[in-house]
Amino acid sequence: MDSFTRASLITFLILLTLTSLVFSNGCMMRGGCFKTSEDAHRLIMQVDFYICGNAIFDTFMDVCRPGPRRRKRDLRRKLGIVMDRKESHKFLRRRKRRVYDIVEECCMEGCIVEEVSEYCD
């Protein structure tokens, strides 16, 4: 492979990588993330974020801690760790028995701030 072809290939791969990063900037770039509502009407509702791992605990503490409440807008801004649905599925493993909890809600399906507050004591 001559140096021109090699340089062209490297340039192409870099541009392809940058393009994929720009267009995969999470669900907020695509007009929002959506999931099916849990009520009987099965309506489509917009989700605020997909969070997994330590971000679930941090968000839970921000929403549930006593004292002045953080506004939704501030909480969403703090969560710079929003990821799309496909990426969030990497954090989950298949279980034999289905358990619905905050991880299922926020990592797999996406959630809104009000759903996180349902897990507060």
Short mmCIF file of C-alpha atoms in Angstrom, two decimals:
data_model
loop_
_atom_site.label_atom_id
_atom_site.label_comp_id
_atom_site.label_asym_id
_atom_site.label_seq_id
_atom_site.Cartn_x
_atom_site.Cartn_y
_atom_site.Cartn_z
CA MET A 1 0.00 0.00 0.00
CA ASP A 2 1.60 3.26 -1.04
CA SER A 3 1.78 6.22 1.34
CA PHE A 4 -0.90 8.23 -0.49
CA THR A 5 -3.45 5.42 -0.25
CA ARG A 6 -2.58 4.78 3.39
CA ALA A 7 -2.93 8.51 4.22
CA SER A 8 -6.25 8.63 2.36
CA LEU A 9 -7.52 5.61 4.27
CA ILE A 10 -6.49 7.10 7.63
CA THR A 11 -8.12 10.43 6.74
CA PHE A 12 -11.30 8.63 5.70
CA LEU A 13 -11.43 6.64 8.95
CA ILE A 14 -10.90 9.77 11.05
CA LEU A 15 -13.67 11.61 9.20
CA LEU A 16 -15.97 8.61 9.52
CA THR A 17 -15.33 8.43 13.27
CA LEU A 18 -15.95 12.15 13.75
CA THR A 19 -19.13 11.99 11.69
CA SER A 20 -20.47 9.08 13.73
CA LEU A 21 -19.71 10.95 16.96
CA VAL A 22 -21.56 14.03 15.76
CA PHE A 23 -24.65 12.09 14.67
CA SER A 24 -24.76 9.76 17.68
CA ASN A 25 -24.81 12.47 20.32
CA GLY A 26 -27.63 10.83 22.26
CA CYS A 27 -31.35 11.04 21.95
CA MET A 28 -31.53 14.77 22.66
CA MET A 29 -30.08 15.51 19.20
CA ARG A 30 -32.88 13.48 17.60
CA GLY A 31 -35.67 15.49 19.22
CA GLY A 32 -35.91 13.48 22.42
CA CYS A 33 -36.08 9.92 23.68
CA PHE A 34 -39.43 8.22 24.05
CA LYS A 35 -40.82 5.15 25.79
CA THR A 36 -44.19 3.54 26.21
CA SER A 37 -46.17 4.80 29.18
CA GLU A 38 -46.92 2.34 31.98
CA ASP A 39 -50.63 3.13 32.03
CA ALA A 40 -53.36 1.14 30.31
CA HIS A 41 -53.52 3.47 27.31
CA ARG A 42 -49.92 2.66 26.31
CA LEU A 43 -49.28 6.24 25.25
CA ILE A 44 -45.89 7.40 24.08
CA MET A 45 -44.15 9.73 26.51
CA GLN A 46 -40.88 11.61 26.32
CA VAL A 47 -38.06 10.56 28.66
CA ASP A 48 -35.56 12.95 30.22
CA PHE A 49 -32.51 10.69 30.25
CA TYR A 50 -30.99 7.22 30.16
CA ILE A 51 -28.68 6.68 33.13
CA CYS A 52 -26.75 3.60 34.19
CA GLY A 53 -24.18 2.55 36.77
CA ASN A 54 -23.03 5.13 39.31
CA ALA A 55 -25.07 7.84 37.60
CA ILE A 56 -28.26 6.15 38.89
CA PHE A 57 -27.10 6.51 42.50
CA ASP A 58 -25.96 10.11 41.98
CA THR A 59 -29.28 11.05 40.40
CA PHE A 60 -31.23 9.24 43.13
CA MET A 61 -29.31 11.18 45.80
CA ASP A 62 -29.90 14.50 44.01
CA VAL A 63 -33.63 13.85 43.71
CA CYS A 64 -34.27 12.18 47.09
CA ARG A 65 -31.99 13.96 49.54
CA PRO A 66 -33.66 16.18 52.14
CA GLY A 67 -33.27 19.92 51.87
CA PRO A 68 -33.74 22.27 48.97
CA ARG A 69 -34.76 20.37 45.86
CA ARG A 70 -32.77 20.71 42.70
CA ARG A 71 -34.86 21.96 39.79
CA LYS A 72 -35.44 19.54 36.92
CA ARG A 73 -33.60 21.76 34.48
CA ASP A 74 -30.53 21.88 36.76
CA LEU A 75 -30.60 18.12 37.26
CA ARG A 76 -30.78 17.45 33.53
CA ARG A 77 -27.90 19.84 32.90
CA LYS A 78 -25.79 18.12 35.58
CA LEU A 79 -26.41 14.75 33.91
CA GLY A 80 -23.96 15.18 31.07
CA ILE A 81 -23.85 11.41 30.93
CA VAL A 82 -26.98 10.89 28.87
CA MET A 83 -26.68 7.94 26.52
CA ASP A 84 -28.92 6.45 23.88
CA ARG A 85 -30.96 3.30 24.35
CA LYS A 86 -28.64 0.97 22.44
CA GLU A 87 -25.63 2.05 24.52
CA SER A 88 -27.55 1.77 27.81
CA HIS A 89 -28.41 -1.89 27.08
CA LYS A 90 -24.71 -2.79 27.36
CA PHE A 91 -24.93 -2.32 31.14
CA LEU A 92 -27.63 -4.92 31.64
CA ARG A 93 -27.46 -8.69 31.74
CA ARG A 94 -30.35 -10.98 31.02
CA ARG A 95 -32.02 -12.48 34.09
CA LYS A 96 -34.33 -15.46 34.35
CA ARG A 97 -36.85 -13.65 36.50
CA ARG A 98 -37.91 -10.17 35.41
CA VAL A 99 -37.43 -7.53 38.10
CA TYR A 100 -38.59 -3.97 37.57
CA ASP A 101 -36.53 -1.48 39.53
CA ILE A 102 -34.79 1.85 39.07
CA VAL A 103 -32.10 0.21 36.93
CA GLU A 104 -34.68 -1.32 34.60
CA GLU A 105 -36.60 1.94 34.52
CA CYS A 106 -33.76 4.41 33.92
CA CYS A 107 -31.03 2.42 32.19
CA MET A 108 -33.06 0.23 29.86
CA GLU A 109 -36.22 2.24 29.19
CA GLY A 110 -35.16 5.77 30.09
CA CYS A 111 -36.88 7.76 32.80
CA ILE A 112 -38.11 11.14 33.87
CA VAL A 113 -37.24 12.94 37.10
CA GLU A 114 -40.65 12.11 38.57
CA GLU A 115 -40.02 8.37 38.12
CA VAL A 116 -36.75 8.64 40.03
CA SER A 117 -38.61 10.40 42.86
CA GLU A 118 -41.00 7.41 43.12
CA TYR A 119 -38.08 5.40 44.57
CA CYS A 120 -37.50 7.89 47.43
CA ASP A 121 -38.65 6.76 50.90
#
